[in-house]
Each structure stands twice: as C-alpha cells, then as structure tokens.
mmCIF file of N, CA and C in Angstrom:
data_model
loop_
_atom_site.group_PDB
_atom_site.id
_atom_site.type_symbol
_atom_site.label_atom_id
_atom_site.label_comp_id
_atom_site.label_asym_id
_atom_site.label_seq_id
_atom_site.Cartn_x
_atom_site.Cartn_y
_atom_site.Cartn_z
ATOM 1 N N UNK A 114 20.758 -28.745 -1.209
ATOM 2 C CA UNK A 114 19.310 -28.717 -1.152
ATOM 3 C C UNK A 114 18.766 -28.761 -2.568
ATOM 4 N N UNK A 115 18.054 -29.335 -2.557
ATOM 5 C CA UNK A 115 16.998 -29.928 -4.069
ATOM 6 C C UNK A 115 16.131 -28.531 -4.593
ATOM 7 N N UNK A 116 15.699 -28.533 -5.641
ATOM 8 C CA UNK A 116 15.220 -26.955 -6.021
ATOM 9 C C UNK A 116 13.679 -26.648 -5.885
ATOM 10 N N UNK A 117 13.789 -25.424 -5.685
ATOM 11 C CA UNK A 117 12.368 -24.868 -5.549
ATOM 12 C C UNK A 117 11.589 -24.362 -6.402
ATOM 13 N N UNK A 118 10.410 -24.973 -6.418
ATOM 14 C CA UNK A 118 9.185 -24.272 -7.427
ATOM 15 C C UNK A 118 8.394 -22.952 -7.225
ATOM 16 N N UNK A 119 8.458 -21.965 -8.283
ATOM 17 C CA UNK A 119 7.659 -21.349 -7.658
ATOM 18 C C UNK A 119 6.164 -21.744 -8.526
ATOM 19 N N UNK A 120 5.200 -21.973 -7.947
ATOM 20 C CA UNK A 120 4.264 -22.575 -8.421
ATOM 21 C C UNK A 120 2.626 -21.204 -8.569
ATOM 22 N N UNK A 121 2.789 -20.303 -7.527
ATOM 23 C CA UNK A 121 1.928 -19.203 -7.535
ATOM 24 C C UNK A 121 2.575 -17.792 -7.190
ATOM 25 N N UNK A 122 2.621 -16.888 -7.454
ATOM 26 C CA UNK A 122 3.755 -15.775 -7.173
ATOM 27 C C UNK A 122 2.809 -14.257 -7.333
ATOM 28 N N UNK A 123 1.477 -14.339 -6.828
ATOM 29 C CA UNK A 123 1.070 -12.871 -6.571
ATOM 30 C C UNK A 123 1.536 -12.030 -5.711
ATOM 31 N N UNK A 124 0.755 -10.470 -5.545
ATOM 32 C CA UNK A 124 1.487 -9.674 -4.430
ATOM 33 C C UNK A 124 0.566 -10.465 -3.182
ATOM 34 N N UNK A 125 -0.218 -10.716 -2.932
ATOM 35 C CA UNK A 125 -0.775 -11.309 -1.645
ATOM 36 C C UNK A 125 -1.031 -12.778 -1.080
ATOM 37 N N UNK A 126 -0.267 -13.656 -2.104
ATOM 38 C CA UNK A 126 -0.027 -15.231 -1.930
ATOM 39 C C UNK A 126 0.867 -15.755 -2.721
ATOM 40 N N UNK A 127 1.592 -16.667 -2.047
ATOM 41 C CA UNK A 127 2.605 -16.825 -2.792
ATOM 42 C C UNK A 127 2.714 -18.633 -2.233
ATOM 43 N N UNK A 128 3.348 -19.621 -3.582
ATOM 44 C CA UNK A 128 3.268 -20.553 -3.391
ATOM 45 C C UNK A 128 4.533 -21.098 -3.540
ATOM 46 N N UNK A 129 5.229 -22.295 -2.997
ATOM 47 C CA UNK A 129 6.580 -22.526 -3.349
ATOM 48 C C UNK A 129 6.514 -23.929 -2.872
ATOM 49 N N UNK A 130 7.207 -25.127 -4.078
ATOM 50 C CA UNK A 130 7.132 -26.404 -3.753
ATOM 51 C C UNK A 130 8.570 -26.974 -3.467
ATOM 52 N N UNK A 131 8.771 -27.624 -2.592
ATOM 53 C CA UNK A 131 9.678 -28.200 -2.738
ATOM 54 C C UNK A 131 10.481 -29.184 -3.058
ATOM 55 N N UNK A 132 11.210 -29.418 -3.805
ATOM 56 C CA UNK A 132 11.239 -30.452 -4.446
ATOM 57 C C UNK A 132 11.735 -32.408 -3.976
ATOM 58 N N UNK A 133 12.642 -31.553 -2.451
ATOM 59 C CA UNK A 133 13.358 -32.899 -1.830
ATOM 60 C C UNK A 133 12.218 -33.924 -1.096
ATOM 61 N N UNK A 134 11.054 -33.026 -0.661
ATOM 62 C CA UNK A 134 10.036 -33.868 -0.421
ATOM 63 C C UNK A 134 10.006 -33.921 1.452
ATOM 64 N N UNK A 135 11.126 -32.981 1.950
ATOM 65 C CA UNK A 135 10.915 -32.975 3.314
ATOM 66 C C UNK A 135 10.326 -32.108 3.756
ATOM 67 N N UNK A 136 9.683 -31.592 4.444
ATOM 68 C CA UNK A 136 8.712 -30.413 5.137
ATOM 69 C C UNK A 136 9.402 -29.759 6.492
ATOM 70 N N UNK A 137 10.761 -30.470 6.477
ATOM 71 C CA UNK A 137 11.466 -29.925 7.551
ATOM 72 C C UNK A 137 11.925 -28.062 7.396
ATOM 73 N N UNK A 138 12.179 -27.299 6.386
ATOM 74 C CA UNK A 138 12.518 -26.265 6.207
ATOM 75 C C UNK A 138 10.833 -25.187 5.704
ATOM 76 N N UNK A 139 9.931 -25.887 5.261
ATOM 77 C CA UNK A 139 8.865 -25.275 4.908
ATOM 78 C C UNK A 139 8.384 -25.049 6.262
ATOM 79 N N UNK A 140 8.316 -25.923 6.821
ATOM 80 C CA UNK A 140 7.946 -26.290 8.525
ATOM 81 C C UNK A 140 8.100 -24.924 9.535
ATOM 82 N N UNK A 141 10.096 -24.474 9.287
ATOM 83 C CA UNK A 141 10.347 -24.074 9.681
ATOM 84 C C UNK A 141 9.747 -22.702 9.182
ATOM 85 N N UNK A 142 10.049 -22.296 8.455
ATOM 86 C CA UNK A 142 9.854 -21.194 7.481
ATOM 87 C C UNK A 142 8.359 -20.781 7.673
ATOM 88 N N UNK A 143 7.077 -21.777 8.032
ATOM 89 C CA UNK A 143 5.907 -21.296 8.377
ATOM 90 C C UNK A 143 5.539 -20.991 9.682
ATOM 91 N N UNK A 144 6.395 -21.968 10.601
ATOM 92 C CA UNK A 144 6.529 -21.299 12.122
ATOM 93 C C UNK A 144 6.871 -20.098 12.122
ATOM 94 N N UNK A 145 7.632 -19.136 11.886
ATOM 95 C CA UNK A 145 8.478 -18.228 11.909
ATOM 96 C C UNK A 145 7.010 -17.027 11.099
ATOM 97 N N UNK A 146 6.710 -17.507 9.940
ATOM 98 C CA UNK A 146 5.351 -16.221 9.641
ATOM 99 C C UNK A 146 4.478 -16.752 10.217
ATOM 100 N N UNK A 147 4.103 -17.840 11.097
ATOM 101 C CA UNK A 147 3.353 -17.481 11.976
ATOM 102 C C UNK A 147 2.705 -16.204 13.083
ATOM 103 N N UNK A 148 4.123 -15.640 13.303
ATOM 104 C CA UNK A 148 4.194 -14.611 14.541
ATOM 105 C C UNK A 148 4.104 -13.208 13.567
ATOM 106 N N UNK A 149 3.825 -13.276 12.361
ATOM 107 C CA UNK A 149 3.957 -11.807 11.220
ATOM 108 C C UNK A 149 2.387 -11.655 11.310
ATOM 109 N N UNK A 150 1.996 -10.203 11.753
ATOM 110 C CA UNK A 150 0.538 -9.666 11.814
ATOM 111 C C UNK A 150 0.119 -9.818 10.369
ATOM 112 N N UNK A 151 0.593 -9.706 9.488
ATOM 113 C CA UNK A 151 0.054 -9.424 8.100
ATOM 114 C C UNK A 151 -0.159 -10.513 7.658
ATOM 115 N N UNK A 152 0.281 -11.417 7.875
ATOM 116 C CA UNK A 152 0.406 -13.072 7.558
ATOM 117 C C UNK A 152 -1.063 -13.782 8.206
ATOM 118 N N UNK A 153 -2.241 -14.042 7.150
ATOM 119 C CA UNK A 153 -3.710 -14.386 7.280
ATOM 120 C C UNK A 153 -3.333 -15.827 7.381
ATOM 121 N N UNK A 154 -2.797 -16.263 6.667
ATOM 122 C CA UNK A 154 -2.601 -17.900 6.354
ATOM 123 C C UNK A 154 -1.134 -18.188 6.284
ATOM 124 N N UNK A 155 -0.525 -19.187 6.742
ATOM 125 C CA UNK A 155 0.632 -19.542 6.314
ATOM 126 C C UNK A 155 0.640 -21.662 6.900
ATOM 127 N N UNK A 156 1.056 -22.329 6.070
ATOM 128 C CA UNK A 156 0.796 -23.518 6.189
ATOM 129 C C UNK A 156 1.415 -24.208 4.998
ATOM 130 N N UNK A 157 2.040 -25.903 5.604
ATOM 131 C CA UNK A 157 2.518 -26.497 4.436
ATOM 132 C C UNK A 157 1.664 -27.695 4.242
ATOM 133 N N UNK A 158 1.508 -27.603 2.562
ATOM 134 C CA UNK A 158 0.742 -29.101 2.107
ATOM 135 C C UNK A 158 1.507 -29.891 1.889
ATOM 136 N N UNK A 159 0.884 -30.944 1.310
ATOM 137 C CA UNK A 159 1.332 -32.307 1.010
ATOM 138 C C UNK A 159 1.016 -33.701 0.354
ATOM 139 N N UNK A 160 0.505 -33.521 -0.764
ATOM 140 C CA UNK A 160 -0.302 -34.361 -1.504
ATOM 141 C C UNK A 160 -0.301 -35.751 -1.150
ATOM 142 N N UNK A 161 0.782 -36.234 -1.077
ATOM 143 C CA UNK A 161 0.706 -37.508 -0.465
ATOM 144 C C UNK A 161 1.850 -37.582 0.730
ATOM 145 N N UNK A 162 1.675 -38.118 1.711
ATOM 146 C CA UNK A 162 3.099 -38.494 2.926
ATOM 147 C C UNK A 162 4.165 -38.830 2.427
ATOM 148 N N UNK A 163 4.351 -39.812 1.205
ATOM 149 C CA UNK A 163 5.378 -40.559 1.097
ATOM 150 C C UNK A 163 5.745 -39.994 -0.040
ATOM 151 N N UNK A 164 5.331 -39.915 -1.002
ATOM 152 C CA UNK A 164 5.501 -39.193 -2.529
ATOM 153 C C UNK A 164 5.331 -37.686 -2.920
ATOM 154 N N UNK A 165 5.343 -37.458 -2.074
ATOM 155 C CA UNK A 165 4.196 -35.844 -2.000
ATOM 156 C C UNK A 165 5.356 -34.811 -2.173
ATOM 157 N N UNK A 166 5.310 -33.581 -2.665
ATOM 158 C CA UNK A 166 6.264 -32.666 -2.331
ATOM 159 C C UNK A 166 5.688 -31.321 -1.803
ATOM 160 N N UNK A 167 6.166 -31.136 -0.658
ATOM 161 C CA UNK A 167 5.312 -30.525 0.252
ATOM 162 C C UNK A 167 5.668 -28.740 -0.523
ATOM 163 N N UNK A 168 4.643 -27.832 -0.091
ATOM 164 C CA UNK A 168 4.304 -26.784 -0.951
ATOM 165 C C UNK A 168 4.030 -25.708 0.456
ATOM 166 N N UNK A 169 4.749 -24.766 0.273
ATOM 167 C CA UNK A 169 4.491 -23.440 1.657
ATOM 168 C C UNK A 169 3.542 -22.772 0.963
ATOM 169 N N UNK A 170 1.985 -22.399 1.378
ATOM 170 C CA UNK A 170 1.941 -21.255 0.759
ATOM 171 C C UNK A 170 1.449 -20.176 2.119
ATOM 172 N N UNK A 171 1.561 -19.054 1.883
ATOM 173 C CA UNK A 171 1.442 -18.025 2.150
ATOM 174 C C UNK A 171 0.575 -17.172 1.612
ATOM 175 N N UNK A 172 -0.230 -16.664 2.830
ATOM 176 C CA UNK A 172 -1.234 -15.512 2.201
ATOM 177 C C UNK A 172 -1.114 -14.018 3.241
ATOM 178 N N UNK A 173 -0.781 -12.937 2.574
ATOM 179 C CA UNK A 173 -0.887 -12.215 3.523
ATOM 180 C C UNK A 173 -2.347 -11.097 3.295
ATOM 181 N N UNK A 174 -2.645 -10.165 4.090
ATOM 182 C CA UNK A 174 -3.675 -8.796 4.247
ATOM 183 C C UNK A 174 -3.005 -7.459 3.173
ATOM 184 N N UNK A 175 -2.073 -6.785 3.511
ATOM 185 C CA UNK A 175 -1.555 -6.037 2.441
ATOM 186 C C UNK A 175 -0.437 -6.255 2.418
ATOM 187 N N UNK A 176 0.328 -7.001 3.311
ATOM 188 C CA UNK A 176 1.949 -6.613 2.610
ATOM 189 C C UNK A 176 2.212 -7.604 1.754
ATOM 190 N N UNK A 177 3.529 -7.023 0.444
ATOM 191 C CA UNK A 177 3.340 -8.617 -0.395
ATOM 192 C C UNK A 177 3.931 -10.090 0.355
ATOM 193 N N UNK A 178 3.495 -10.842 -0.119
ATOM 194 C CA UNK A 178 3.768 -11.996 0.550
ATOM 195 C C UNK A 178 5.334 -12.660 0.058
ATOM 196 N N UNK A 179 5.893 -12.089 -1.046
ATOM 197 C CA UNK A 179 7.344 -12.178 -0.891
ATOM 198 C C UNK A 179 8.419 -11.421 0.054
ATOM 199 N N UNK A 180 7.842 -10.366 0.222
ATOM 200 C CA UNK A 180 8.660 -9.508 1.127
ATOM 201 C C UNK A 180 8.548 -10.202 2.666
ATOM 202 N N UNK A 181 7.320 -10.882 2.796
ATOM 203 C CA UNK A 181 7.273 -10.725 4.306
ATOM 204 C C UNK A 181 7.737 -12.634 4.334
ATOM 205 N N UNK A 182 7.921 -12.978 3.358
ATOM 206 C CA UNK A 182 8.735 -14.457 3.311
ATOM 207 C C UNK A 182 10.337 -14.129 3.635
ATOM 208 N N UNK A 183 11.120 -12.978 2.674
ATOM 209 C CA UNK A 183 12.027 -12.290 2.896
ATOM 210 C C UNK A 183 12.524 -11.738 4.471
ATOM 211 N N UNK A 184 11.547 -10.848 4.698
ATOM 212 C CA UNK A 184 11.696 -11.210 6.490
ATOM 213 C C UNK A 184 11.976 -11.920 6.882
ATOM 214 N N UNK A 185 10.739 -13.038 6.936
ATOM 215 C CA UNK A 185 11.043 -14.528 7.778
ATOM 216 C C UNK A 185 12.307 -15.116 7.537
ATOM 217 N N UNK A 186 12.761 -15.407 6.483
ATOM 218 C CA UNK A 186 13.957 -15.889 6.140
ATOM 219 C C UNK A 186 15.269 -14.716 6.934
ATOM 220 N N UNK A 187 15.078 -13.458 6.923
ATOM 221 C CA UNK A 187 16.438 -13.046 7.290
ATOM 222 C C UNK A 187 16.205 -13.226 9.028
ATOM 223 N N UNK A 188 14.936 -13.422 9.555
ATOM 224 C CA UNK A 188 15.150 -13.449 11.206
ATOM 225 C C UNK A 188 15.539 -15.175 11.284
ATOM 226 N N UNK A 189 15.146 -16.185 10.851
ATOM 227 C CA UNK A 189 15.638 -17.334 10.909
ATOM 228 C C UNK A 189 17.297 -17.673 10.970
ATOM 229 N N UNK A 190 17.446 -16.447 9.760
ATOM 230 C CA UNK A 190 19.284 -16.641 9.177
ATOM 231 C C UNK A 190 19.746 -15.785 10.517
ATOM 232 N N UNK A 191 19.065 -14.932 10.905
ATOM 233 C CA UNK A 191 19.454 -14.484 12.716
ATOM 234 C C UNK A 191 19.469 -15.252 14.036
ATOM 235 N N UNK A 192 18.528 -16.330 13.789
ATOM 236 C CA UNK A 192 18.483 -17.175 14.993
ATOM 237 C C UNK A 192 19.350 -17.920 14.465
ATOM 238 N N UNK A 193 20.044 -18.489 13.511
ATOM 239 C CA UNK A 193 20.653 -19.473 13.194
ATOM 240 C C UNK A 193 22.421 -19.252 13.645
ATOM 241 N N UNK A 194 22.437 -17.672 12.953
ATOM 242 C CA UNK A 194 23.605 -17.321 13.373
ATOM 243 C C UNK A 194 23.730 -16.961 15.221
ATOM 244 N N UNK A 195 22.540 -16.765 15.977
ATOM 245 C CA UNK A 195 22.963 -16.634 17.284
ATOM 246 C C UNK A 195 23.271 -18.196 18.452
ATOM 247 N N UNK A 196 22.676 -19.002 17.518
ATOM 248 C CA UNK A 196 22.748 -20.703 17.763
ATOM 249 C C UNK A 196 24.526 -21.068 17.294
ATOM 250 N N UNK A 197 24.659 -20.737 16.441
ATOM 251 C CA UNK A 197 26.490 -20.792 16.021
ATOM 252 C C UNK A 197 27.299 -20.019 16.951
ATOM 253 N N UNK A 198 26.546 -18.677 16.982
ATOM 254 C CA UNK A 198 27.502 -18.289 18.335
ATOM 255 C C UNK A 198 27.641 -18.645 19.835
ATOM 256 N N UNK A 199 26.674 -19.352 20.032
ATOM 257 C CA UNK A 199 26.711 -19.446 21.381
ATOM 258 C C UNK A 199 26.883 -20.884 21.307
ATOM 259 N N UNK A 200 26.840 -21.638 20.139
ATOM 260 C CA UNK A 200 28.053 -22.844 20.510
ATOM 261 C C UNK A 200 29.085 -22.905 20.108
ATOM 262 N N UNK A 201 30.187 -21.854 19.693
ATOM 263 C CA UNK A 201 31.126 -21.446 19.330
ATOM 264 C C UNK A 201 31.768 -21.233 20.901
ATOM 265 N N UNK A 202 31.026 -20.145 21.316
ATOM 266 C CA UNK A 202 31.343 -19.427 22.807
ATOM 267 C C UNK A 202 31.510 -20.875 23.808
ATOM 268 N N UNK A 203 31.069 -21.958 23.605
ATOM 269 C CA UNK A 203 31.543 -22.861 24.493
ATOM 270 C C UNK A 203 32.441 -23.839 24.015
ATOM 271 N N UNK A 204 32.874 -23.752 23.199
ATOM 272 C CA UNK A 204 34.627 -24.460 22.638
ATOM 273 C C UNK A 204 35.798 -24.197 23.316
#
C-alpha cells in the first residue's frame, strides 16, 4: 500500500490523504465511523476522479478523532479476521 498523508491532525478532526489514489480503504474506514456516536462528520474527498487523491477526514464532538479512527480500524481488523475464519472453517 502507497503512503499516507497526514495533512490535518487536531484533537477533534483529523485529515489523512492517500496517496494510491483509490477510495476503496478510506471508503471502508468511513463506513465503519459512520456507526461511532461521537463521529459529527466522517466522509472521503476527492479533488479530481481520475487524478485526485482521495483524503478521509473526520470530525468528531469530544472524543479525539485519532482515537476513535483507532477504534474503527481495530473493529474492521475484527471483521476481517472473522471473514478469514469462517472461510478457513470451510476448507
């Protein structure tokens, strides 16, 4: 995976670009703080479709918005690992 920017990094918004230019993992990553109460905004840009490098940002109410990115990321790395197991379990 291609590297990440951090482009804004307060306690209550936080910005991160990516550099490969797909929105497939920001995508994911904003579905997922979707369902977080503290999470006011969460959404990915995209300056242009084709050239663009799409950017997560995140805004939360009080909790910091790295921690609750931190969340999101470890329940994802949970669904990911229960998707491996249960196509493991049918081998």
């Amino acid at each position: 995976m291609d590297g990440i920017n951090v482009i804004k990094n307060e306690s209550k918004e936080l910005i991160l670009e990516f550099e490969n230019g797909d929105t497939t993992i920001p995508d994911l990553i904003a579905a997922e703080l979707a369902d977080e109460s503290d999470v006011i905004f969460t959404g990915v840009t995209k300056d242009h479709p084709e050239t663009g490098k799409p950017r997560l940002v995140i805004k939360t109410n009080k909790k910091k918005a790295s921690d609750v990115l931190e969340k999101a990321l470890e329940s994802i790395d949970e669904q990911i690992s229960e998707i491996k197991k249960g196509i493991n379990a049918k081998q």
